Short mmCIF file of C-alpha atoms in Angstrom, two decimals:
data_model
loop_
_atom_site.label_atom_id
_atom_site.label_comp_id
_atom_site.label_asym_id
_atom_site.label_seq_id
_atom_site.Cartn_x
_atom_site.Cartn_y
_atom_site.Cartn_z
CA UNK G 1 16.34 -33.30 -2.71
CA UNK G 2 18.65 -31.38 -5.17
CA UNK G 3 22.33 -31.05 -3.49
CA UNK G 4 22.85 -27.94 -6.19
CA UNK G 5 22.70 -24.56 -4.60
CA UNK G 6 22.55 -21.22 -6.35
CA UNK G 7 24.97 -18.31 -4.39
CA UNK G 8 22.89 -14.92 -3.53
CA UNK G 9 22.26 -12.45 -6.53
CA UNK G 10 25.36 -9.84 -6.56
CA UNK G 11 24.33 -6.08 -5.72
CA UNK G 12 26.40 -4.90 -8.59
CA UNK G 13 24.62 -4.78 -11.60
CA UNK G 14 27.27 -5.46 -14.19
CA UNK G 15 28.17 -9.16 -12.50
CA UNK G 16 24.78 -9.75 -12.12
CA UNK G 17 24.00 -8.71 -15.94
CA UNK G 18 27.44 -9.65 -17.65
CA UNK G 19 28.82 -12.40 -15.02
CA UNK G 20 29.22 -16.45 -15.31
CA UNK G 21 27.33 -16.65 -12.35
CA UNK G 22 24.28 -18.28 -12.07
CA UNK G 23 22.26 -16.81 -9.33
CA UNK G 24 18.27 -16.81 -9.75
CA UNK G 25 16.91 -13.79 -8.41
CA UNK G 26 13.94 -15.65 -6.50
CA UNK G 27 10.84 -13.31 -5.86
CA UNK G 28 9.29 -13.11 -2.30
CA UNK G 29 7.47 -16.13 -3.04
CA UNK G 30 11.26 -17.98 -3.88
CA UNK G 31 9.62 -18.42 -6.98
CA UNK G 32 11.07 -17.31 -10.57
CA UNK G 33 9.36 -17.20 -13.96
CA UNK G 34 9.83 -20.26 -16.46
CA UNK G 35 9.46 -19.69 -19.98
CA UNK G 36 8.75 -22.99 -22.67
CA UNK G 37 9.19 -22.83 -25.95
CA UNK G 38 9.61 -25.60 -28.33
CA UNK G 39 13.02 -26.22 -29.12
CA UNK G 40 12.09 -27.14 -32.65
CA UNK G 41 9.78 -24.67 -33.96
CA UNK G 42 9.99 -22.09 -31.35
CA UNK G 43 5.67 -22.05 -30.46
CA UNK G 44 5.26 -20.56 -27.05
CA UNK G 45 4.07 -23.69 -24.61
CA UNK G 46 3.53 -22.65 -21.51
CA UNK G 47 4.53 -20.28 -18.64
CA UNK G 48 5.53 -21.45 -14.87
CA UNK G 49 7.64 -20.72 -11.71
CA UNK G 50 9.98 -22.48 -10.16
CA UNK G 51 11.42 -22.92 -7.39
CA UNK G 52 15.25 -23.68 -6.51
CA UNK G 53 14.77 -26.78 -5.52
CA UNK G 54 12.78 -27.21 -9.47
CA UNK G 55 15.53 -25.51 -11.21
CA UNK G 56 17.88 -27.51 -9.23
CA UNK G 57 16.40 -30.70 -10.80
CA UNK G 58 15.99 -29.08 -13.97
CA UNK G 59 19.47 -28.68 -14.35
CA UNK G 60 20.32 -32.31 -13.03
CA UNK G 61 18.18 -34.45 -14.94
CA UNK G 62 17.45 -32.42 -17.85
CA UNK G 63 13.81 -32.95 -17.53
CA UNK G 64 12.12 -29.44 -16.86
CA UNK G 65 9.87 -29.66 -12.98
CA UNK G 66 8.18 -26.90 -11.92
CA UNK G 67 6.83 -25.45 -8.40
CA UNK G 68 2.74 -25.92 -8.89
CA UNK G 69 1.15 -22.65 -7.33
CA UNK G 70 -2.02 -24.42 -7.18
CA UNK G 71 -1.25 -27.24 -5.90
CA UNK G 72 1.89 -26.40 -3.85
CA UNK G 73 4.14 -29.38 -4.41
CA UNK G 74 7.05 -29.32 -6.90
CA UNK G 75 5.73 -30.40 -10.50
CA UNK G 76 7.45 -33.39 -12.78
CA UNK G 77 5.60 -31.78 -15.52
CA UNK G 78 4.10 -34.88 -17.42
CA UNK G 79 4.06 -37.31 -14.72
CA UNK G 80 0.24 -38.18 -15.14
CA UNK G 81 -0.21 -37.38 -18.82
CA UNK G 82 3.43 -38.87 -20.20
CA UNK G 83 4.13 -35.02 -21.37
CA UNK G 84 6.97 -35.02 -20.14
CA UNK G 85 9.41 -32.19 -21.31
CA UNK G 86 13.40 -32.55 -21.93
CA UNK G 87 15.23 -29.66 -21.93
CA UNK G 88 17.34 -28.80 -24.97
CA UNK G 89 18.61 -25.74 -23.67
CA UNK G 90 17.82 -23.26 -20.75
CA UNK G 91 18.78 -19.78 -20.50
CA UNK G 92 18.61 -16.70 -17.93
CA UNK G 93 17.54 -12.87 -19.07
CA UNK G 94 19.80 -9.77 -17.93
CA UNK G 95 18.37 -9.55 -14.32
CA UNK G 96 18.23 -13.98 -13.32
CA UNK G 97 14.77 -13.23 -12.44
CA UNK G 98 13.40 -15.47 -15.63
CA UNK G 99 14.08 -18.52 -16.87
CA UNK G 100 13.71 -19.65 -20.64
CA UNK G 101 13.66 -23.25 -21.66
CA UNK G 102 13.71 -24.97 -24.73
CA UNK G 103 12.36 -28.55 -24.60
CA UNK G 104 11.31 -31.22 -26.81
CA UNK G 105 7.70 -32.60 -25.40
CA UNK G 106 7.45 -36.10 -25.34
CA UNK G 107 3.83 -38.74 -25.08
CA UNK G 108 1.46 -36.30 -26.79
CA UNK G 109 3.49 -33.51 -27.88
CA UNK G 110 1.08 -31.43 -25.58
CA UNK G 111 1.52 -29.43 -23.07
CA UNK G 112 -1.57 -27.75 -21.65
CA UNK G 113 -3.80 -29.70 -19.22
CA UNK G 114 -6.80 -29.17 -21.45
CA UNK G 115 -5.03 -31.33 -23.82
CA UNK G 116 -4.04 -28.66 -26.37
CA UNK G 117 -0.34 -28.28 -27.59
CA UNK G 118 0.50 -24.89 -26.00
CA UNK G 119 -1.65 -23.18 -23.25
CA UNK G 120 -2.12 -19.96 -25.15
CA UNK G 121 -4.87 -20.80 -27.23
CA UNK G 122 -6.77 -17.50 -27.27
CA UNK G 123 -6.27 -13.88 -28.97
CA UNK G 124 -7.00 -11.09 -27.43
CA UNK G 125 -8.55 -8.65 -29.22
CA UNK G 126 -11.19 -5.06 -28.47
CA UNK G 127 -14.64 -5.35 -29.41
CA UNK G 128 -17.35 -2.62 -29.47
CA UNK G 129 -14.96 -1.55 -26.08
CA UNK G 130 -14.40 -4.95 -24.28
CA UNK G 131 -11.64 -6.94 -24.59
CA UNK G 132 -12.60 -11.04 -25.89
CA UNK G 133 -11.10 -13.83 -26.50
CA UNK G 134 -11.32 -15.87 -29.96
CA UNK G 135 -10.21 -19.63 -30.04
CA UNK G 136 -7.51 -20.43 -32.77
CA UNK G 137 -8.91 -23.33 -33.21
CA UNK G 138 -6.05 -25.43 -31.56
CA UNK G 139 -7.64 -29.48 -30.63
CA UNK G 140 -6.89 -31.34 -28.06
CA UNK G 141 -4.32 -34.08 -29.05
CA UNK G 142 -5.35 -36.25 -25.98
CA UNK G 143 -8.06 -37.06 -24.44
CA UNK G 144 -7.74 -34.79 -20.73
CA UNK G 145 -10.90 -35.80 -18.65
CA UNK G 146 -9.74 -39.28 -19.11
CA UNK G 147 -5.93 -38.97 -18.67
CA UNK G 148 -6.56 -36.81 -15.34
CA UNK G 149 -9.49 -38.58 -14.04
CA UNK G 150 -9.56 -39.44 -10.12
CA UNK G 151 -9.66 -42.94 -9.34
CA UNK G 152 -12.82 -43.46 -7.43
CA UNK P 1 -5.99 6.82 -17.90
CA UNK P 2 -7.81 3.93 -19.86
CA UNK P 3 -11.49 3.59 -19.84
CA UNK P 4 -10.90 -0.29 -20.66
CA UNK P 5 -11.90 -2.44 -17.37
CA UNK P 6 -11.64 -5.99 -17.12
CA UNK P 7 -14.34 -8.58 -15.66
CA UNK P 8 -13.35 -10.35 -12.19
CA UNK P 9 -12.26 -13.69 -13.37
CA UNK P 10 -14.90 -16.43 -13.26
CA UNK P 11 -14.91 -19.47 -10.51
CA UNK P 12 -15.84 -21.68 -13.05
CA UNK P 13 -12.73 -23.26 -14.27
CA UNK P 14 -14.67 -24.17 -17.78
CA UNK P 15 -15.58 -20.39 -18.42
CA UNK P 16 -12.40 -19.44 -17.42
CA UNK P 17 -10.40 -21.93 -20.16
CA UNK P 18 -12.91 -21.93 -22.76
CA UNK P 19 -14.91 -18.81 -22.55
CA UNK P 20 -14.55 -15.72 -24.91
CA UNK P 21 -14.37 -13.63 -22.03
CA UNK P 22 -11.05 -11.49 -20.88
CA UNK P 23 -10.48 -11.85 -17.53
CA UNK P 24 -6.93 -11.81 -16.58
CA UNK P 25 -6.32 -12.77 -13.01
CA UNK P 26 -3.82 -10.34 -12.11
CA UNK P 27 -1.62 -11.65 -8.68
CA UNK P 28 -1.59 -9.96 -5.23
CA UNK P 29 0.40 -7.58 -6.85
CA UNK P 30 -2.21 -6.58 -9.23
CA UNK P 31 0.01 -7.94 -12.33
CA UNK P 32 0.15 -10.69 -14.69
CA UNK P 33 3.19 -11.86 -16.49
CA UNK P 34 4.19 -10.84 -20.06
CA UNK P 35 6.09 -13.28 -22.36
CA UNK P 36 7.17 -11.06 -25.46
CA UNK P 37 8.75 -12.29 -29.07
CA UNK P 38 9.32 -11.35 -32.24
CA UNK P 39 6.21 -11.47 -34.60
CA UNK P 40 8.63 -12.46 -37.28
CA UNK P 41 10.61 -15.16 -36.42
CA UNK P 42 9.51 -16.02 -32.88
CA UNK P 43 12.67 -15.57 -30.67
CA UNK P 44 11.78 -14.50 -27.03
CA UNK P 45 12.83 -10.58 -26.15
CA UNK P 46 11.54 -10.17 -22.81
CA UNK P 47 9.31 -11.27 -19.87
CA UNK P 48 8.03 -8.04 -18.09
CA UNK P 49 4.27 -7.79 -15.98
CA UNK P 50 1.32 -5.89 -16.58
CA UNK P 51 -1.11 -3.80 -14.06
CA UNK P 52 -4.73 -3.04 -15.89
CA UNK P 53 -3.45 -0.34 -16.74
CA UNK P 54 -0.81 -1.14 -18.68
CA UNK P 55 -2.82 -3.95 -20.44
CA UNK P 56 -5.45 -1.71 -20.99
CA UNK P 57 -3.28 0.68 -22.77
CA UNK P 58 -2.07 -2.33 -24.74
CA UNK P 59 -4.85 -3.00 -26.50
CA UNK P 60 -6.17 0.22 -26.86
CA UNK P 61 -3.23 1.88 -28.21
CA UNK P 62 -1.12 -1.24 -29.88
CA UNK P 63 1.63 -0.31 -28.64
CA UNK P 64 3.36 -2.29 -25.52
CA UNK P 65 2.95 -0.46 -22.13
CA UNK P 66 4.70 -2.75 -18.53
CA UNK P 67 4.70 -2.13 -15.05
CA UNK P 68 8.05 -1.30 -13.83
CA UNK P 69 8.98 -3.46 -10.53
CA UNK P 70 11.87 -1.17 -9.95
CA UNK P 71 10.31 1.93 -10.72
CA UNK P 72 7.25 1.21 -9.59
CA UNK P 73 5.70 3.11 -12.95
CA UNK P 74 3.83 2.71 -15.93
CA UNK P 75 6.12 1.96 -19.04
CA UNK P 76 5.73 2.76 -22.10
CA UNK P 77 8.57 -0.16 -23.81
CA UNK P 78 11.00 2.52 -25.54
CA UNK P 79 10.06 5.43 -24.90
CA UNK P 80 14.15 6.63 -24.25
CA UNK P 81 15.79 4.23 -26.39
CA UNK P 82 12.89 4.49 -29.18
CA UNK P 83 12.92 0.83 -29.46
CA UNK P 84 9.14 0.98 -28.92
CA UNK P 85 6.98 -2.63 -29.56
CA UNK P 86 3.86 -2.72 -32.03
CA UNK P 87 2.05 -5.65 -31.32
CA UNK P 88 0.76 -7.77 -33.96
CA UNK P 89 -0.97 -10.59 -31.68
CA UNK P 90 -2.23 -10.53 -27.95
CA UNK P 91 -2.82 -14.56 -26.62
CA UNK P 92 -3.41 -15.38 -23.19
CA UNK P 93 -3.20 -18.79 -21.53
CA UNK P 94 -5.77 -21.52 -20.26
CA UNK P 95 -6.14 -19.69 -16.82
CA UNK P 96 -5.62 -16.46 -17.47
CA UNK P 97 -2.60 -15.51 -15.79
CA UNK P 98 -0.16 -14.76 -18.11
CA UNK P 99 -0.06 -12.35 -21.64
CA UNK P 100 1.81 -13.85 -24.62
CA UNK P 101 2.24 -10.09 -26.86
CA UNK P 102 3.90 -10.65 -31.08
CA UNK P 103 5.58 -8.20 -31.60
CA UNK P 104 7.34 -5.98 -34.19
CA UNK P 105 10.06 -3.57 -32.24
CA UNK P 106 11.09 -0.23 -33.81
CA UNK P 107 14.29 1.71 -33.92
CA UNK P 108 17.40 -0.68 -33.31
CA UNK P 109 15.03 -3.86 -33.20
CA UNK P 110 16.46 -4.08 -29.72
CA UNK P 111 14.71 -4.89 -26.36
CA UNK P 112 17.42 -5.41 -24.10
CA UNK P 113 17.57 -2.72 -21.63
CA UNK P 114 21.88 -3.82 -22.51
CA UNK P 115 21.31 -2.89 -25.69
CA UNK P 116 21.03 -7.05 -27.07
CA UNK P 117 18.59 -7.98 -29.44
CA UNK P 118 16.64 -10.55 -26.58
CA UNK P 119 17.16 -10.32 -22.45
CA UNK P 120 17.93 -13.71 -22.30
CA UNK P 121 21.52 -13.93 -24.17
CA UNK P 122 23.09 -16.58 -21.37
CA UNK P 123 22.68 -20.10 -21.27
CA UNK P 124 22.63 -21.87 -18.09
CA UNK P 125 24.62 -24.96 -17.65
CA UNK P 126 26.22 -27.23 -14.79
CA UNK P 127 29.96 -27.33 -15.07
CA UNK P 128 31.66 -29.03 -12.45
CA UNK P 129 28.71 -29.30 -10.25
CA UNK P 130 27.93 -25.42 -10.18
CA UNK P 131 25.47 -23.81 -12.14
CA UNK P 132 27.49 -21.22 -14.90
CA UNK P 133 26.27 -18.90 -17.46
CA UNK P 134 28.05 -19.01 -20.57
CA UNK P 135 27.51 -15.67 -23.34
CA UNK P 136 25.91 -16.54 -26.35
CA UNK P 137 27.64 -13.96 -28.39
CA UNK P 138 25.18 -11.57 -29.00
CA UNK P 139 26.28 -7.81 -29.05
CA UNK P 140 24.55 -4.59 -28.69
CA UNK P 141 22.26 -3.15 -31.32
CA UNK P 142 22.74 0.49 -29.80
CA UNK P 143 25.17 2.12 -26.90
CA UNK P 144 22.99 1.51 -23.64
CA UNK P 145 25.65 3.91 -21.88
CA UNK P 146 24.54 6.90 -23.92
CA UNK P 147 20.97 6.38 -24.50
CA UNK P 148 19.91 5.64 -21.10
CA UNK P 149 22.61 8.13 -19.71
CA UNK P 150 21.04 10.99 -16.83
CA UNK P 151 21.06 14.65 -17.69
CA UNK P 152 23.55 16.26 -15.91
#
């Protein structure tokens, strides 16, 4: 457990928009949204929620954790696969309710579980009136069925 | 209204991250998240959410269209301030869940709502065991004050 606590979001607008004060505007679910980018190049890795007790540790140790929806259990991102994620920088937009981090990757460089480097993989795009999907052609750069296999 | 519907999403976890089908899994609130940066040089603007509509009218249209938590509305991205979004590239992640939109933004290549290039002009940072923002330095494109002021 983090000791770190984050005060209540300000009513007034202006100190929450233009203030020193870092208070996370938590959503019903005490969950805000966590942007990734690459801190080198900039690519778009992944997107997440945290909770405070993830930001919290964020902050600390400089490696980013996340709350797992799914799962429901905080998330050492890379903690099975070794893609673990250090945070060069981390910033707030004008209303604290997102988060945007700039890491460096480390094992893999990879950061979606299928084993690609970012989890946005696929264009959107209209076709004869439906919307598809078209692979960019991003590859794996480990191998995922074996790195999160179950032990029997 | 759009015509545009999407699919329910698929059970199948392989159809879902591999499939050429769009089938955004919009929350309980009947939105997905929207990460949103700068077809040029890649900085991150904004991270808004999307009903079906608003997706809908996305693609159809090319031009970026929200849901508005606070107002509870359809938005059409600059429609006051004219700082209105083209998008170049729609991506979606491994699941689904979230919309990555590249984009070029008109009129005072602004998206802040504060009249900043990007929302998220604050780093976060511990300082003597508190969390702090600290400015990075960017200024306003355009005078929020007048643009966004209410008619008399």
């Amino acid at each position: 457990m983090s000791a770190l606590q984050f005060p209540e979001a300000p009513s007034d607008k202006k100190a929450l928009e233009e203030g020193t004060a870092f208070s996370p505007r938590f959503d019903a679910a005490g969950l805000v949204t966590a942007v990734v980018t690459d801190a080198e190049d900039g690519k778009l890795l992944m997107v997440a929620h945290m909770n405070a007790e993830a930001l919290a540790l964020t902050l600390e140790t400089g490696i980013a954790h996340y709350w797992s929806r799914s799962r429901n259990a905080l998330w050492k991102k890379g903690e099975t696969s070794g893609n673990v994620q250090t945070v060069v920088e981390m910033l707030t937009d004008c209303d604290q309710d997102s988060i945007w981090l700039r890491v460096k990757v480390l094992g893999h460089d990879a950061t979606c579980h299928t084993g690609r480097r970012s989890c946005f993989y696929r264009t959107v795009g209209l076709n004869d009136g439906k919307a598809v999907l078209a692979d960019d052609g991003s590859r794996p750069l480990f191998d995922a069925g074996e790195t999160y296999r179950k032990p029997v």
